[in-house]
XYZ file of N, CA and C in Angstrom:
381
model
N -3.606 4.869 -3.703
C -2.865 5.342 -2.362
C -1.702 3.987 -1.584
N -2.124 2.818 -1.922
C -1.176 2.060 -1.134
C -1.375 0.506 -1.801
N 0.415 0.513 -2.151
C 0.809 -0.868 -3.186
C 1.528 -1.461 -2.031
N 1.456 -2.554 -2.243
C 2.209 -4.207 -2.032
C 3.398 -4.432 -2.932
N 4.635 -3.985 -2.447
C 6.098 -4.725 -3.114
C 6.806 -5.339 -3.068
N 6.541 -6.086 -1.943
C 7.102 -7.242 -0.953
C 6.043 -8.187 -1.001
N 6.863 -9.578 -0.845
C 6.038 -11.228 -0.478
C 5.381 -10.810 0.945
N 4.457 -11.149 1.075
C 4.286 -11.414 2.352
C 5.139 -12.237 3.262
N 4.984 -11.895 4.736
C 5.616 -13.000 5.889
C 5.120 -13.524 6.826
N 4.936 -14.884 7.016
C 4.142 -15.552 7.686
C 4.680 -16.358 8.625
N 4.129 -16.149 9.613
C 4.596 -17.253 10.902
C 3.562 -18.193 11.393
N 3.221 -19.485 11.082
C 1.996 -20.566 11.304
C 2.143 -21.633 12.618
N 1.303 -21.680 13.151
C 1.536 -22.780 14.155
C 0.179 -23.878 13.858
N 0.373 -24.515 13.247
C -1.103 -25.793 12.817
C -1.146 -26.480 14.293
N -2.530 -26.777 14.636
C -3.016 -27.580 16.095
C -4.094 -28.203 15.069
N -3.922 -29.812 15.190
C -5.289 -30.753 15.015
C -6.144 -30.513 16.061
N -7.188 -30.178 16.041
C -8.767 -30.188 16.981
C -9.408 -31.426 15.936
N -9.697 -32.603 16.654
C -10.468 -33.638 16.378
C -10.770 -33.584 15.060
N -11.867 -33.208 14.359
C -11.607 -33.004 12.367
C -11.562 -31.820 12.048
N -10.507 -30.777 12.723
C -10.734 -29.485 12.250
C -8.802 -29.015 12.744
N -8.847 -28.138 11.729
C -7.674 -27.404 12.054
C -7.703 -26.035 12.827
N -6.333 -25.506 13.830
C -6.621 -24.095 14.454
C -5.174 -23.684 14.098
N -5.578 -22.843 13.155
C -3.958 -22.162 12.690
C -3.654 -20.608 13.612
N -2.540 -20.566 14.190
C -2.589 -19.382 14.695
C -0.941 -18.779 14.156
N -0.904 -17.472 14.430
C 0.374 -17.139 13.761
C 0.236 -15.377 13.424
N 1.341 -14.808 12.945
C 1.281 -13.810 12.889
C 1.738 -13.446 11.392
N 1.374 -12.242 10.593
C 1.565 -11.504 9.320
C 2.386 -10.435 9.194
N 2.944 -10.097 8.329
C 4.031 -9.067 8.282
C 3.864 -8.975 6.821
N 3.611 -7.536 6.383
C 3.826 -7.012 5.066
C 4.203 -5.842 4.759
N 4.918 -5.403 3.719
C 5.375 -3.719 3.583
C 4.769 -3.284 2.422
N 4.486 -2.124 3.012
C 3.359 -1.078 2.264
C 3.931 -0.258 1.684
N 3.621 0.557 0.688
C 4.457 1.613 0.152
C 2.739 1.905 -0.135
N 2.902 3.518 0.786
C 1.867 4.210 0.791
C 1.888 5.931 0.116
N 0.891 6.318 -0.218
C 1.233 7.607 -0.158
C 0.045 8.274 0.614
N 0.486 9.506 1.279
C -0.251 10.485 2.208
C -1.424 10.928 1.444
N -2.704 10.687 2.004
C -3.920 11.117 1.636
C -3.854 12.830 1.504
N -3.295 13.406 2.391
C -3.531 14.857 3.007
C -2.329 15.580 2.003
N -1.165 15.064 1.932
C 0.291 15.677 1.603
C 0.873 15.142 0.251
N 0.017 14.217 -0.167
C 0.878 12.761 -1.176
C 2.305 12.718 -1.121
N 3.046 12.928 -0.258
C 3.973 12.285 -0.006
C 4.264 10.885 0.383
N 5.107 10.373 -0.219
C 5.347 8.798 -0.370
C 5.878 8.517 1.182
N 5.673 7.422 1.467
C 5.875 6.900 2.594
C 5.501 5.032 2.878
N 6.534 4.416 4.075
C 6.513 3.005 3.723
C 6.166 2.133 5.574
N 5.043 2.061 5.261
C 4.754 1.739 6.492
C 4.565 -0.456 6.400
N 4.461 -0.872 7.591
C 4.811 -2.320 7.898
C 3.301 -2.725 8.794
N 2.656 -3.580 7.926
C 1.311 -3.944 7.994
C 2.016 -5.281 9.202
N 1.710 -5.387 10.289
C 1.608 -6.273 11.619
C -0.028 -6.542 11.958
N 0.320 -8.151 11.710
C -1.058 -8.867 12.355
C -0.031 -9.855 13.408
N -0.705 -9.599 14.967
C 0.517 -10.331 15.528
C -0.543 -11.693 15.932
N -1.589 -11.451 15.883
C -2.676 -12.808 16.433
C -3.395 -13.142 15.494
N -3.090 -14.138 14.644
C -3.893 -14.825 13.155
C -4.663 -15.989 14.110
N -6.154 -15.802 14.261
C -6.354 -17.741 14.788
C -7.592 -17.544 13.986
N -7.436 -18.828 13.131
C -8.492 -19.146 11.788
C -8.442 -20.901 12.164
N -9.646 -21.285 12.733
C -10.215 -22.516 12.985
C -10.236 -22.886 11.478
N -10.340 -23.854 11.099
C -10.245 -24.517 9.730
C -10.864 -26.037 9.399
N -12.121 -26.133 9.021
C -12.555 -27.246 8.703
C -11.814 -27.995 7.484
N -11.476 -29.639 7.903
C -10.490 -30.043 6.868
C -11.372 -31.570 6.304
N -11.038 -31.261 4.977
C -11.526 -32.443 4.089
C -10.390 -33.403 4.105
N -10.943 -35.019 4.301
C -9.589 -35.486 3.692
C -9.383 -35.923 2.439
N -8.692 -34.865 2.183
C -8.037 -34.942 0.754
C -6.730 -35.246 0.820
N -6.205 -35.919 0.845
C -4.815 -36.153 0.534
C -3.712 -35.616 -0.528
N -2.885 -34.963 -0.175
C -2.267 -34.723 -1.367
C -0.671 -35.305 -1.647
N -0.750 -36.382 -1.033
C 0.208 -37.565 -1.443
C 1.577 -36.875 0.018
N 2.730 -38.027 0.413
C 3.275 -37.650 1.207
C 2.785 -37.317 3.040
N 1.121 -37.654 3.096
C 0.457 -37.562 4.330
C 0.085 -36.169 4.550
N 0.344 -34.826 3.472
C 0.004 -33.891 3.582
C -1.605 -33.499 3.350
N -2.260 -32.811 3.957
C -3.899 -32.146 3.868
C -3.718 -31.167 2.395
N -4.233 -30.475 1.881
C -4.530 -29.240 1.334
C -5.210 -28.719 1.905
N -5.368 -27.513 2.906
C -5.984 -26.472 2.995
C -6.910 -25.431 1.769
N -7.596 -25.586 1.277
C -8.553 -24.656 0.035
C -9.520 -24.034 0.890
N -9.299 -22.331 0.580
C -9.846 -21.384 1.352
C -9.100 -20.743 2.410
N -8.048 -21.610 2.737
C -7.377 -20.785 4.058
C -6.802 -19.110 3.331
N -6.414 -19.038 2.328
C -5.868 -17.892 1.863
C -6.580 -16.623 1.321
N -8.166 -17.091 1.233
C -9.109 -16.042 1.291
C -9.032 -15.696 2.557
N -9.108 -16.764 3.784
C -9.539 -16.256 5.625
C -8.408 -15.441 5.649
N -7.359 -15.139 5.439
C -5.950 -14.724 5.489
C -6.445 -13.125 4.696
N -6.522 -13.236 3.633
C -6.470 -12.086 2.749
C -7.941 -11.255 3.680
N -8.978 -11.698 4.180
C -9.657 -11.061 4.676
C -9.171 -10.250 6.085
N -8.643 -11.067 6.822
C -7.602 -10.450 7.574
C -6.658 -9.351 7.558
N -5.802 -9.877 6.145
C -5.111 -8.435 5.805
C -5.981 -7.540 5.556
N -7.145 -7.417 4.863
C -7.379 -6.240 4.056
C -8.471 -5.432 5.166
N -9.030 -5.897 6.441
C -9.370 -5.941 7.281
C -8.497 -4.382 8.156
N -7.245 -4.734 7.960
C -5.938 -4.022 8.729
C -5.498 -3.085 7.878
N -5.397 -2.782 6.544
C -5.074 -1.980 6.116
C -5.535 -0.846 6.264
N -4.851 0.752 6.257
C -5.550 1.868 6.534
C -6.137 2.498 5.584
N -7.067 3.041 6.282
C -8.688 3.741 5.012
C -7.918 4.733 4.351
N -7.366 5.458 5.212
C -6.698 6.771 4.652
C -5.232 6.764 5.235
N -4.371 6.144 4.623
C -3.339 6.548 5.152
C -2.100 8.342 5.251
N -1.745 7.677 6.698
C -1.430 9.534 6.556
C 0.361 9.227 6.932
N 1.348 10.183 6.411
C 2.897 10.033 6.370
C 3.319 10.100 8.257
N 2.410 10.842 8.581
C 1.871 11.216 10.198
C 1.031 11.543 10.607
N 0.224 11.294 12.124
C -0.658 11.683 12.699
C -0.987 13.337 12.310
N -0.398 13.941 12.512
C -0.279 15.486 12.565
C -0.243 16.267 10.982
N -0.353 15.337 10.219
C 0.189 15.984 8.743
C -0.634 16.987 8.549
N -0.135 18.131 7.940
C -0.731 19.033 7.378
C -1.555 19.559 6.416
N -1.031 18.476 5.600
C -1.728 18.490 4.232
C -0.666 19.278 3.171
N -1.606 19.796 1.851
C -0.649 20.202 0.794
C -0.428 21.726 1.556
N 0.493 22.838 0.968
C 0.462 23.904 1.317
C -0.673 24.876 0.219
N -0.798 26.060 1.424
C -1.692 26.706 0.428
C -1.201 27.486 -0.304
N -1.897 27.708 -1.633
C -1.418 28.232 -2.872
C -2.564 29.894 -2.489
N -1.358 30.802 -2.673
C -1.903 32.376 -2.309
C -2.833 32.961 -3.977
N -3.736 32.835 -3.789
C -4.248 33.665 -5.318
C -5.501 34.796 -4.713
N -5.681 35.581 -5.899
C -6.407 36.402 -5.534
C -5.841 37.870 -5.289
N -4.596 38.032 -5.089
C -3.952 38.996 -3.884
C -3.011 39.695 -4.996
N -2.643 40.869 -4.333
C -1.788 42.078 -5.469
C -0.267 41.376 -5.318
N 0.214 41.127 -6.432
C 1.878 40.448 -6.613
C 2.874 41.730 -6.870
N 3.777 41.869 -5.754
C 4.810 42.960 -6.101
C 5.362 42.690 -7.119
N 5.746 43.539 -8.621
C 6.876 43.253 -9.129
C 7.357 44.081 -9.920
N 8.881 44.140 -9.050
C 9.674 45.273 -9.543
C 8.733 46.970 -8.918
N 8.212 47.459 -9.969
C 7.557 48.903 -9.858
C 5.915 48.865 -9.889
N 5.547 47.450 -10.556
C 4.013 47.446 -10.745
C 3.394 46.511 -9.986
N 2.023 46.901 -9.509
C 1.328 45.886 -8.836
C 0.412 45.185 -10.018
N 0.735 43.654 -9.531
C -0.600 43.122 -10.925
C -1.124 42.041 -9.757
N -2.275 41.630 -10.490
C -3.327 41.162 -9.456
C -3.370 39.903 -10.150
N -2.919 38.824 -9.321
C -2.796 37.280 -9.475
C -4.690 36.940 -9.536
N -4.759 36.311 -10.657
C -6.077 35.516 -10.941
C -6.152 34.420 -9.871
N -7.500 34.356 -9.231
C -8.260 33.334 -8.699
C -8.532 32.279 -9.916
N -8.520 31.007 -9.285
C -8.662 29.831 -9.897
C -10.119 29.896 -10.118
N -10.931 30.581 -9.294
C -12.597 30.801 -9.937
C -12.970 31.950 -10.560
N -12.013 32.545 -10.887
C -11.990 34.108 -11.637
C -13.289 33.818 -13.129
N -12.871 32.659 -13.524
C -13.629 32.104 -14.870
C -15.185 32.417 -14.710
N -15.127 31.484 -13.332
C -16.658 31.379 -12.969
C -17.407 32.498 -12.902
N -16.279 33.664 -12.161
C -17.474 35.284 -11.949
C -17.678 35.423 -13.225
N -17.172 35.413 -14.894
C -17.588 35.829 -15.846
C -19.237 35.271 -16.125
N -19.357 34.100 -16.169
C -20.791 33.699 -16.462
C -21.822 34.528 -15.901
N -22.687 34.349 -16.483
C -24.072 35.027 -16.794
C -24.927 33.852 -16.662
N -25.658 33.707 -15.784
C -26.748 32.748 -15.463
C -28.137 33.533 -15.656
C-alpha cells in the first residue's frame, strides 16, 4: 500500500559533545500510497521535522579528518518507519468502495431477471 519512489531529502546539523555527536534535523520523503478503503492511488509527503539522534563515535578516521558514522542509517530508518501511516487513507472521510447491489430484481426490457448473489452458490451446499 506504500511505495517510496523518490530519494530521501534531509537536513542535519551535527554538534560535538565530549566523545559523542548530537545529530538534529529534518527528513522529507514522498510516498506513493493506495487508499486502504477505496484503493485509489494518492501521494503523501512524510515529514519528520525534529530528528534528534545522540550518537557515540568511535575514533576511526576515514581521511581528511572525517569520522565514519556507523549505524546512523539504522536509527534514521527506524524514525521513518515509525512515522509511516499504518492504514493510508486518501482523505480522512473516505467512504470506501461503492456497494454492488446483488440478489435484486433487475428489469430488462419487459422481463424481470434475478441477479444472483455472490453467496448463492453456498446456499446450494448440503451439509
